Each structure stands twice: as C-alpha cells, then as structure tokens.
Coordinates of C-alpha atoms and ligand atoms in Angstrom, one line a residue:
M1 CA -20.4 18.7 23.9
Q2 CA -21.8 15.8 22.1
F3 CA -20.6 15.5 18.5
L4 CA -22.5 13.5 15.9
S5 CA -26.3 13.2 16.3
E6 CA -27.9 10.0 17.5
Q7 CA -29.6 9.4 14.2
E8 CA -29.1 6.0 12.6
N9 CA -28.1 7.0 9.1
S10 CA -25.4 9.6 9.3
S11 CA -23.8 11.5 6.5
A12 CA -20.1 12.0 5.8
A13 CA -17.7 13.9 3.6
V14 CA -14.4 12.3 2.5
I15 CA -11.7 14.7 1.7
G16 CA -9.2 13.2 -0.7
M17 CA -10.7 10.6 -3.0
G18 CA -7.4 8.8 -3.7
Y19 CA -6.9 5.1 -2.9
V20 CA -7.8 5.3 0.8
G21 CA -10.5 7.9 0.5
S22 CA -12.2 6.0 -2.3
A23 CA -12.2 2.8 -0.3
V24 CA -13.6 4.6 2.8
A25 CA -16.2 6.4 0.7
G26 CA -17.2 3.3 -1.1
V27 CA -17.6 1.2 2.0
L28 CA -19.5 3.9 3.9
A29 CA -21.9 4.4 1.0
G30 CA -22.3 0.6 0.8
E31 CA -23.4 0.7 4.4
G32 CA -26.1 3.2 3.7
V33 CA -24.2 6.4 4.7
D34 CA -24.8 9.5 2.5
V35 CA -21.3 10.3 1.3
V36 CA -19.8 13.2 -0.6
G37 CA -16.3 12.6 -1.8
I38 CA -14.3 15.8 -2.3
D39 CA -11.0 16.0 -4.2
V40 CA -9.0 18.8 -5.6
N41 CA -8.2 16.8 -8.7
P42 CA -11.0 17.6 -11.2
S43 CA -10.0 14.8 -13.6
L44 CA -10.3 12.2 -10.8
V45 CA -13.7 13.5 -10.0
A46 CA -14.8 13.6 -13.7
Q47 CA -13.5 10.0 -14.2
L48 CA -15.4 8.7 -11.2
E49 CA -18.5 10.4 -12.4
Q50 CA -18.1 8.6 -15.7
R51 CA -17.7 5.4 -13.8
R52 CA -14.0 5.1 -14.4
C53 CA -11.8 4.1 -11.4
W54 CA -8.0 3.7 -11.8
F55 CA -7.5 1.9 -8.5
S56 CA -7.0 -1.8 -9.1
E57 CA -8.5 -2.9 -5.8
P58 CA -10.8 -6.0 -6.1
G59 CA -14.4 -4.9 -5.7
L60 CA -13.7 -1.2 -5.3
P61 CA -14.9 0.0 -8.8
E62 CA -18.1 -1.9 -8.4
L63 CA -18.7 -0.5 -4.9
L64 CA -18.0 3.0 -6.1
Y65 CA -20.2 2.7 -9.2
S66 CA -23.1 1.3 -7.2
G67 CA -22.8 4.1 -4.6
L68 CA -22.8 6.6 -7.5
D69 CA -25.8 5.0 -9.2
S70 CA -27.9 4.9 -6.0
G71 CA -27.0 8.5 -5.2
R72 CA -25.6 7.5 -1.8
L73 CA -22.2 8.6 -3.1
R74 CA -21.5 11.9 -4.8
V75 CA -18.1 13.2 -5.9
T76 CA -17.1 16.8 -6.4
T77 CA -14.4 19.4 -6.1
D78 CA -16.7 21.7 -4.1
Y79 CA -15.8 22.0 -0.5
D80 CA -19.1 23.8 0.3
L81 CA -20.9 20.5 0.6
V82 CA -19.1 19.7 3.9
S83 CA -21.5 22.0 5.8
G84 CA -24.3 19.5 5.3
V85 CA -22.7 16.4 6.7
D86 CA -22.2 15.0 10.2
V87 CA -18.7 13.6 9.9
V88 CA -15.8 14.9 7.8
I89 CA -13.0 12.3 7.1
I90 CA -9.7 13.6 5.9
A91 CA -7.7 11.1 3.7
V92 CA -5.3 13.3 1.7
G93 CA -1.8 12.2 0.9
T94 CA 1.0 12.8 3.5
P95 CA 4.2 12.1 1.6
V96 CA 7.7 12.3 3.2
Q97 CA 10.7 14.0 1.6
D98 CA 14.1 13.5 3.1
T99 CA 12.5 12.1 6.2
E100 CA 10.3 15.2 6.7
L101 CA 6.5 15.2 6.4
V102 CA 5.2 17.1 3.4
D103 CA 2.0 18.5 5.1
T104 CA 0.9 20.8 2.3
Y105 CA -2.1 18.7 1.2
L106 CA -3.2 18.3 4.8
R107 CA -2.8 22.0 5.6
T108 CA -4.7 23.0 2.5
A109 CA -7.5 20.6 3.3
C110 CA -7.8 21.9 6.9
T111 CA -7.7 25.5 5.7
E112 CA -10.5 24.8 3.2
L113 CA -12.5 23.0 5.8
A114 CA -12.2 25.6 8.6
P115 CA -14.6 28.3 7.4
R116 CA -17.2 25.7 6.3
L117 CA -17.4 23.6 9.5
R118 CA -20.4 24.0 11.7
K119 CA -21.1 23.2 15.4
G120 CA -21.6 19.6 16.3
Q121 CA -19.6 18.2 13.4
L122 CA -16.9 15.5 13.9
V123 CA -13.6 15.6 11.9
I124 CA -11.8 12.3 11.6
L125 CA -8.2 12.3 10.3
K126 CA -7.3 9.1 8.5
S127 CA -4.1 10.3 6.7
T128 CA -0.9 8.8 8.3
V129 CA 0.9 11.5 10.3
P130 CA 3.8 11.8 12.7
P131 CA 2.9 12.0 16.4
G132 CA 1.6 15.4 17.4
V133 CA 0.3 16.5 14.0
S134 CA -3.4 16.0 14.8
R135 CA -3.1 18.2 17.9
N136 CA -0.5 20.7 16.8
V137 CA -1.3 21.2 13.1
V138 CA -4.8 19.9 12.3
A139 CA -6.6 21.3 15.4
P140 CA -5.3 24.9 15.1
L141 CA -6.0 25.0 11.4
L142 CA -9.5 23.8 11.9
E143 CA -10.0 26.4 14.6
S144 CA -8.9 29.2 12.2
G145 CA -12.6 29.3 11.1
G146 CA -13.7 30.4 14.5
L147 CA -15.0 27.2 16.0
K148 CA -13.2 25.5 19.0
V149 CA -12.0 21.9 18.7
G150 CA -13.3 19.9 21.7
E151 CA -16.1 22.4 22.3
D152 CA -17.8 23.2 19.0
I153 CA -16.4 20.5 16.8
G154 CA -15.0 17.1 17.6
L155 CA -11.6 15.8 16.3
A156 CA -10.3 12.2 16.3
F157 CA -7.4 10.5 14.6
C158 CA -8.4 7.0 13.3
P159 CA -5.5 5.5 11.3
E160 CA -6.2 3.5 8.2
R161 CA -4.5 0.2 8.4
L162 CA -5.8 -1.6 5.2
S163 CA -3.4 -3.1 2.7
E164 CA -3.8 -3.1 -1.0
G165 CA -5.5 -6.1 -2.5
Q166 CA -7.5 -6.9 0.6
A167 CA -8.6 -3.3 1.4
L168 CA -12.4 -3.8 1.4
Q169 CA -12.4 -6.9 3.4
E170 CA -10.0 -5.5 5.9
M171 CA -12.0 -2.2 6.3
R172 CA -15.0 -4.3 7.3
T173 CA -13.1 -6.5 9.8
F174 CA -10.0 -4.7 11.2
P175 CA -10.6 -3.0 14.6
I176 CA -10.3 0.8 14.3
A177 CA -8.0 2.5 16.7
I178 CA -9.3 5.9 17.8
G179 CA -7.5 8.8 19.5
G180 CA -9.8 11.6 20.4
F181 CA -8.9 15.3 21.0
C182 CA -11.2 14.9 24.0
P183 CA -13.3 12.0 25.4
D184 CA -16.5 13.2 23.6
S185 CA -14.6 13.3 20.3
A186 CA -13.4 9.7 20.8
A187 CA -16.9 8.5 21.8
A188 CA -18.4 10.1 18.7
A189 CA -15.8 8.5 16.4
A190 CA -16.4 5.1 18.1
A191 CA -20.1 5.4 17.7
F192 CA -19.7 6.4 14.0
W193 CA -17.5 3.4 13.0
E194 CA -19.6 1.0 15.1
Q195 CA -22.9 2.2 13.7
T196 CA -21.7 2.4 10.0
V197 CA -19.1 -0.2 9.3
G198 CA -19.9 -2.3 12.4
V199 CA -16.3 -3.0 13.4
R200 CA -14.8 -3.1 16.8
T201 CA -13.1 0.1 17.9
I202 CA -10.1 0.5 20.3
T203 CA -10.0 3.8 22.0
C204 CA -6.5 5.0 22.8
T205 CA -6.0 7.6 25.6
S206 CA -4.6 10.2 23.2
M207 CA -4.4 11.2 19.6
E208 CA -0.6 10.8 19.8
S209 CA -1.1 7.2 20.9
A210 CA -3.4 6.4 17.9
E211 CA -0.9 8.2 15.6
M212 CA 1.8 5.8 16.9
V213 CA -0.4 2.7 16.4
K214 CA -0.3 3.3 12.7
L215 CA 3.4 4.1 12.6
A216 CA 4.3 1.1 14.9
S217 CA 2.3 -1.2 12.5
N218 CA 4.3 -0.2 9.4
W219 CA 7.6 0.0 11.4
W220 CA 7.0 -3.6 12.4
I221 CA 6.0 -4.8 8.9
D222 CA 9.1 -3.2 7.3
H223 CA 11.4 -4.5 10.0
N224 CA 9.9 -8.0 9.8
I225 CA 10.3 -8.1 6.0
A226 CA 14.0 -7.0 6.4
M227 CA 14.6 -9.9 8.7
A228 CA 12.9 -12.3 6.2
N229 CA 15.0 -10.9 3.4
E230 CA 18.3 -11.4 5.4
L231 CA 17.1 -14.9 6.4
A232 CA 16.5 -15.5 2.7
M233 CA 20.0 -14.4 1.7
L234 CA 21.4 -16.8 4.3
C235 CA 19.1 -19.7 3.2
G236 CA 20.1 -19.1 -0.4
A237 CA 23.8 -19.4 0.5
L238 CA 23.0 -22.6 2.5
D239 CA 20.9 -24.1 -0.3
V240 CA 18.0 -24.3 2.2
D241 CA 14.4 -23.3 1.2
V242 CA 13.6 -20.1 3.2
L243 CA 9.8 -20.8 2.8
E244 CA 10.2 -24.1 4.4
V245 CA 12.1 -22.5 7.3
I246 CA 9.6 -19.7 7.7
G247 CA 6.6 -22.1 7.4
A248 CA 7.9 -24.2 10.3
T249 CA 9.2 -21.3 12.4
N250 CA 5.8 -19.6 12.2
T251 CA 4.1 -22.6 14.0
M252 CA 5.8 -21.5 17.3
R253 CA 3.6 -19.7 19.8
K254 CA 5.1 -16.6 21.2
G255 CA 3.4 -13.8 23.2
S256 CA -0.3 -13.6 22.3
G257 CA 0.1 -15.2 18.9
N258 CA 2.6 -17.1 16.7
V259 CA 6.0 -16.1 15.5
N260 CA 5.0 -14.5 12.2
I261 CA 8.0 -14.0 9.8
L262 CA 6.7 -12.4 6.7
L263 CA 7.8 -13.3 3.1
P264 CA 11.1 -12.2 1.5
S265 CA 10.9 -10.7 -1.9
V266 CA 12.4 -8.6 -4.6
G267 CA 11.9 -5.6 -2.4
V268 CA 9.4 -3.4 -0.5
G269 CA 7.5 -0.8 -2.4
G270 CA 4.3 1.2 -2.3
S271 CA 3.5 4.5 -0.8
C272 CA 3.4 3.5 2.9
L273 CA 6.2 1.1 4.0
T274 CA 8.8 3.2 2.1
K275 CA 7.9 6.4 4.0
D276 CA 6.1 5.7 7.3
P277 CA 9.2 4.2 9.0
W278 CA 11.0 7.5 8.2
M279 CA 8.2 9.4 9.9
V280 CA 8.9 7.4 13.0
W281 CA 12.7 7.9 12.7
R282 CA 12.2 11.7 12.2
A283 CA 9.7 12.0 15.1
A284 CA 12.2 10.2 17.4
R285 CA 15.2 12.3 16.3
D286 CA 13.2 15.5 16.9
R287 CA 12.9 14.3 20.5
D288 CA 16.6 13.3 20.8
V289 CA 15.8 9.6 20.5
E290 CA 18.1 7.9 18.0
L291 CA 16.3 4.8 16.4
E292 CA 18.8 2.4 14.8
T293 CA 16.5 -0.3 13.5
I294 CA 14.6 1.8 11.0
A295 CA 17.5 2.8 8.8
V296 CA 18.9 -0.7 8.8
A297 CA 15.6 -2.3 7.8
R298 CA 15.1 0.3 5.0
E299 CA 18.6 -0.3 3.8
V300 CA 18.1 -4.1 3.7
N301 CA 14.8 -3.9 1.9
D302 CA 16.2 -1.3 -0.5
S303 CA 19.1 -3.7 -1.3
M304 CA 16.8 -6.5 -2.6
P305 CA 16.5 -5.3 -6.2
A306 CA 20.3 -5.4 -6.6
Y307 CA 20.3 -8.9 -4.9
T308 CA 17.7 -10.1 -7.4
V309 CA 19.7 -8.8 -10.4
D310 CA 22.8 -10.6 -8.9
L311 CA 20.7 -13.8 -8.8
I312 CA 19.8 -13.4 -12.5
T313 CA 23.4 -12.7 -13.4
D314 CA 24.7 -15.7 -11.5
E315 CA 22.1 -18.1 -13.0
L316 CA 22.8 -16.9 -16.5
A317 CA 26.5 -17.3 -15.9
R318 CA 26.0 -21.0 -15.0
T319 CA 25.1 -21.7 -18.6
G320 CA 27.8 -19.4 -20.0
R321 CA 25.6 -16.4 -20.6
T322 CA 26.1 -12.8 -19.6
L323 CA 23.6 -10.2 -18.7
A324 CA 24.7 -8.2 -21.6
G325 CA 22.9 -9.5 -24.7
S326 CA 20.4 -11.6 -22.7
K327 CA 16.7 -11.1 -23.0
I328 CA 14.8 -10.8 -19.7
A329 CA 11.0 -11.2 -19.6
I330 CA 9.7 -9.4 -16.6
F331 CA 6.3 -10.7 -15.4
G332 CA 4.7 -8.1 -13.1
V333 CA 6.1 -4.7 -12.3
A334 CA 3.7 -3.6 -9.6
F335 CA 5.0 -3.3 -6.1
K336 CA 2.7 -6.1 -4.9
N337 CA 1.0 -9.2 -6.3
N338 CA -2.5 -8.6 -7.8
T339 CA -2.3 -4.8 -7.9
G340 CA -1.3 -2.5 -10.7
D341 CA 0.2 0.0 -8.3
L342 CA 3.6 1.2 -9.5
R343 CA 4.3 3.6 -6.6
A344 CA 7.9 3.1 -5.4
T345 CA 7.9 -0.4 -7.0
P346 CA 11.2 -2.3 -6.5
A347 CA 10.7 -3.6 -10.1
L348 CA 12.0 -0.2 -11.3
P349 CA 15.6 -0.6 -9.9
V350 CA 15.6 -4.2 -11.1
V351 CA 14.8 -3.1 -14.7
T352 CA 17.2 -0.2 -14.5
R353 CA 20.1 -2.4 -13.4
L354 CA 19.3 -5.0 -16.0
Q355 CA 19.3 -2.4 -18.7
Q356 CA 22.5 -0.8 -17.4
G357 CA 24.0 -4.3 -17.6
G358 CA 23.2 -4.5 -21.3
A359 CA 20.2 -6.8 -21.1
E360 CA 17.1 -6.4 -23.3
V361 CA 14.0 -6.2 -21.1
A362 CA 10.4 -7.0 -22.1
I363 CA 7.8 -5.9 -19.5
F364 CA 4.5 -7.7 -19.2
D365 CA 2.0 -6.6 -16.5
P366 CA -1.7 -6.9 -17.4
L367 CA -2.8 -5.0 -14.2
A368 CA -0.5 -1.9 -14.6
D369 CA -1.6 1.0 -16.7
A370 CA 0.4 0.8 -20.0
G371 CA 0.9 4.6 -20.1
E372 CA 2.1 4.6 -16.5
V373 CA 4.6 1.8 -17.2
K374 CA 5.9 3.7 -20.2
K375 CA 6.3 6.9 -18.1
I376 CA 8.0 5.2 -15.2
F377 CA 10.1 2.5 -17.0
G378 CA 10.8 4.5 -20.1
Q379 CA 9.5 1.7 -22.3
A380 CA 6.1 0.4 -23.2
P381 CA 5.0 -2.9 -21.9
V382 CA 4.3 -5.8 -24.3
E383 CA 0.7 -6.9 -24.7
T384 CA 1.0 -10.6 -24.3
A385 CA 2.9 -13.1 -22.3
R386 CA 4.0 -14.9 -25.4
E387 CA 5.5 -11.7 -26.7
A388 CA 7.5 -11.2 -23.5
L389 CA 8.6 -14.9 -23.5
S390 CA 9.8 -14.9 -27.1
G391 CA 13.5 -15.8 -27.0
A392 CA 13.8 -15.0 -23.3
D393 CA 16.9 -16.2 -21.5
C394 CA 15.3 -15.4 -18.2
I395 CA 11.8 -15.0 -16.9
A396 CA 11.8 -12.8 -13.8
V397 CA 8.4 -12.9 -11.9
L398 CA 8.6 -9.7 -9.9
A399 CA 4.9 -9.5 -9.0
R400 CA 2.7 -12.6 -9.4
H401 CA -0.8 -11.7 -10.5
D402 CA -3.6 -14.3 -10.6
Q403 CA -3.7 -13.8 -14.4
F404 CA -0.3 -15.5 -14.6
D405 CA -1.9 -18.8 -13.6
D406 CA -3.1 -19.0 -17.2
V407 CA 0.5 -18.8 -18.5
D408 CA 2.2 -22.2 -18.4
F409 CA 5.9 -21.6 -18.9
V410 CA 6.4 -25.3 -19.5
A411 CA 3.9 -25.4 -22.3
L412 CA 5.5 -22.4 -23.8
R413 CA 9.1 -23.6 -23.5
D414 CA 9.6 -23.7 -27.3
A415 CA 9.2 -19.9 -27.2
V416 CA 12.0 -19.2 -24.8
A417 CA 15.8 -19.7 -25.1
P418 CA 17.3 -23.1 -24.0
S419 CA 18.0 -23.4 -20.3
C420 CA 15.8 -20.4 -19.6
V421 CA 16.1 -19.2 -16.0
I422 CA 13.0 -18.6 -13.9
I423 CA 13.6 -16.0 -11.2
D424 CA 11.0 -16.1 -8.5
G425 CA 10.9 -12.6 -7.0
R426 CA 7.4 -12.9 -5.4
A427 CA 5.7 -15.9 -6.9
Y428 CA 6.5 -18.3 -4.1
Y429 CA 6.1 -21.4 -6.3
S430 CA 5.4 -24.7 -4.7
R431 CA 8.1 -27.4 -4.6
E432 CA 6.0 -29.4 -7.2
T433 CA 6.0 -26.5 -9.6
I434 CA 9.7 -25.9 -9.1
D435 CA 10.4 -29.6 -9.8
R436 CA 8.2 -29.4 -12.9
F437 CA 10.2 -26.3 -14.2
R438 CA 13.5 -28.1 -13.7
E439 CA 12.3 -31.4 -15.2
N440 CA 11.4 -29.4 -18.3
G441 CA 14.7 -27.7 -18.9
F442 CA 14.3 -24.5 -16.9
A443 CA 16.7 -23.3 -14.3
Y444 CA 15.0 -21.9 -11.2
R445 CA 16.1 -19.5 -8.4
G446 CA 14.0 -17.8 -5.8
I447 CA 14.8 -15.2 -3.1
G448 CA 16.2 -17.6 -0.5
R449 CA 15.3 -20.8 -2.5
Ligands
NAD501 N1 -2.2 3.5 0.1 C1 -2.3 2.8 1.1 O1 -2.3 1.6 1.1 C2 -2.5 3.4 2.5 C3 -2.9 2.6 3.6 C4 -3.1 3.2 4.8 C5 -2.9 4.6 5.0 N2 -2.6 5.3 3.9 C6 -2.4 6.8 4.2 O2 -3.7 7.4 3.7 C7 -3.4 8.7 3.1 C8 -3.9 8.8 1.7 O3 -3.2 7.8 1.0 P1 -3.6 7.4 -0.5 O4 -2.8 6.2 -0.9 O5 -5.1 7.4 -0.6 O6 -3.1 8.7 -1.3 P2 -3.5 9.1 -2.8 O7 -2.3 9.9 -3.3 O8 -3.9 8.0 -3.6 O9 -4.7 10.1 -2.6 C9 -4.7 11.3 -2.0 C10 -5.8 12.2 -2.7 O10 -5.9 13.4 -2.0 C11 -6.2 14.4 -2.9 N3 -6.0 15.7 -2.3 C12 -4.7 16.3 -2.1 N4 -4.9 17.5 -1.5 C13 -6.2 17.6 -1.3 C14 -7.0 18.7 -0.7 N5 -6.5 19.7 -0.2 N6 -8.4 18.5 -0.7 C15 -8.9 17.4 -1.3 N7 -8.2 16.4 -1.9 C16 -6.9 16.5 -1.9 C17 -5.4 14.0 -4.1 O11 -5.8 14.7 -5.3 C18 -5.5 12.5 -4.1 O12 -6.6 12.1 -5.0 C19 -1.9 8.9 3.3 O13 -1.6 9.6 4.5 C20 -1.3 7.5 3.4 O14 -0.1 7.4 4.1 C21 -2.4 4.8 2.7

C-alpha cells in the first residue's frame, strides 16, 4: 500500500514538542508544511502559544513564532488532531535509567495514537531507541487501534542527529537515515523528507539498522571525546598543547575522510551522549555481546569534572592558596558552549566538588535560566560578570558563550585577586590570548594545555 499522498504540501503532527520536536515542527512549518505540535505538557503548549520558547537554540524561537503567526503551526494537547494529517512524527523523550530504556513516554504516545490513526498515514519515529523497539514495541502498540502496520499504515524510524547550537542548520543539511517497516514505508518517509526539508535520504535495509545508525553516531562521539580527554591529560603532564597536537593530527587522511579527534573538555553532558551509549551497551548485553569500550569511555568522560577541580587546586597551590577560602568565578554552567541547557551538565560536579573543598563559588551564565540554576546548583547565579569576578582567585570558564567575548578579563584585572587563575574548561583560547593573560598577571591552565 502506498502511504502518504502525492500532494505537494503535506501535513504533519509532531508528538512531543520538546527540544527535538520543536525544531522538527519549526523547520517543517517553515518549509510550508501544515504542522500540529502535540505535547502532554499544557504549560509548554500555553507558553508556545504566548510566543515563549525556553529552548536556547539560535533561530528556533523566531521560526516557531513565525509558524504560529502564519497559522502553519498549531500547538495543542489534543491528540484528536492527528486524524487530519498525512504524517505523524514521534519525538517524545526516551531516557535511560540504570542502562535500561524508560519507554513510558513512547508507549503512552503510541497508545494515544493507535485509536486515532487512519488508513494511508505514515508514522515516523524520531526518538532515539535501542535496536528492535520500533518493530517490537512501537508497531504492536500502533496496531492496537485495529490498523495493520505495513498494510494500513506506514512506519519508519528516522533518527534525529542534530546537535544543540547548530540544530536548524543541521536539520536542513544532514542526510536523513531511514529504516522502514516495509519498502513502502521507507519510500514514503524518503519522499516526505525530500519533498519538505529537501535533504538527501539514506534508506537502510531495516528499522534495526537505522536505529543502530543513531546509536553508533553517539557511541563514536562519546568514545572519541574520551580519547581526546585522555590525550589532554597526557599532554598536560608533558607541557604540550593538546590543541596543537589535535590540530596537526587531524590533517591526516584516513578512510573516507580525515582523522577527526574531537575537543577535550571539562566533561560530557546533555541528554544524549550520557545515555545513548548505555542503550548500546544494554542492547549488546541482552544479546550476550559484552562491549568494553562504552563503559571505559563513559568513565573517562565522567572523570573530567574531578580532573578540572584538581587543575584549579594545583594552580591555586602554586601561589600558596588553598581551595578552602578561595573564591571561584564560574563562567558558563551549561553543558555546551552557547546553549543554556543544564541537562547532565558537568559543571554541576565541578561546583559541588569546589564547594565540598570549602571554596566560595559565584555562578555567571547569561544563557541559563536563573531559576533552573538555583534549582540544580542550590544557589542563584549572579547577574553580571563583574559581580562574579569581584575578588575571584580563579575564573573557571566551563562553557564559553559568545556573550563572554564582551568580558575582557585583562581590563577587569583590578576586580580580581592578584595572580588570579584562569581555567579553560571549554573556551579553547588562542595562544595569543593565553600570552596576553599571562603578561597581565593571570595564571592560565586549560584541559591539556
Ligand atoms: N536533545 C537532543 O539534542 C537530541 C538530539 C537527537 C535526538 N534526541 C532524541 O530525541 C528525543 C526527544 O528528545 P528531546 O531532547 O526533545 O526531549 P525533551 O524532554 O526536550 O522533549 C520531550 C517532550 O515530549 C513530551 N511528551 C512526553 N510524553 C508525551 C506523550 N505521551 N505525548 C506527547 N508528548 C509527550 C514532553 O512533555 C516533552 O515536551 C529523545 O529520544 C532524544 O534521545 C535528542
């Protein structure tokens, strides 16, 4: 059976208007698709209706508001509206607890959808899931409404591979991997993405294969960063600049591209890299395959906040100071530069360890929601850079937002303590900037620099 009509302007429902769902809905509406975004969280829906968006993704609020203003995008808690659309895209959260998938949100979404689906519709799963979940969990639940997947309705798994900060650009350029329940489902999904977003699609031979594409991507990223972090620890001990080593190493051609060692940092956070590798590990173990690299990479990356605190302690000790009694100005507590996202941020274990060591901590992050910072870190952020810097023995840049370009530590050196230490957890300052810090009385240490 052919799913999805031949018409040029199709319509879609996006189930789960969180970070991914909002980006998908915004981009589709921007491309002229009639989109209804459905979320169980009434306050999220009300806020979007009032043109308030809490995702700090460049361009996303504007895209959503313009979709809402034009009527191309509607948001609701009402599942009944799915009956009127051609394509249903599921983007609900799929967290992991103790290596096991928490599939409650996904199951509830499928159960809500089942009685409302109609013949000819295509369901696309975008949420990240372990291999086999599209076929063994999603398909049977969708069929509980009486329609047969592969005969009456189509089903495809199309992983979302965007990364925060570049999401919109990546959604419009990254090829979309597709795994269909049947060839017609895959063909319908390919036609949908090509006709709407206009990106290249890669059709995998099964849904399990497409599920693994997503998991392999994040396994690779986490593992690569773990190697970069260990390389940084060694370079730090050798007094070699890890960024110089990585920069030169990455010019070597290998396979179909270059060696591509990613950047070391204060740690890996966010909602994906901290959980997706465990999905792979668990999926392997359930099939009697023991994967060694995942736990090692996770352990290395999880050790970086403690390593960063050790750097701070060592640098303070060089000028006769101890952590206890020192003031540490934290610049950026989000898990990534230029986002306000605090999910699983490695800044939290850094701050906790600093406080346990008796340091006074001032948090400054203009992108993170002040209420969320207070909830997660147990203390309110300060409002200005100057307030954070006042009397600081150490400035720890844990996430470097573009706004920090306006803060010239050298020009503000009278505000900080003498021999103030700058710890570069994710700023990747140039050699010239580091020299300027040192010439002006600051000590500088980076991760592997
Ligand atoms: N955040 C990322 O960068 C990223 C990137 C690629 C893939 N993913 C994957 O995409 C999925 C969504 O991630 P996210 O970051 O957008 O999560 P999120 O927590 O920001 O959003 C999930 C949304 O789903 C809603 N929801 C939960 N149950 C629902 C239901 N039954 N019906 C309707 N709405 C429901 C929640 O209220 C929430 O708004 C996950 O599987 C994640 O692993 C995330």
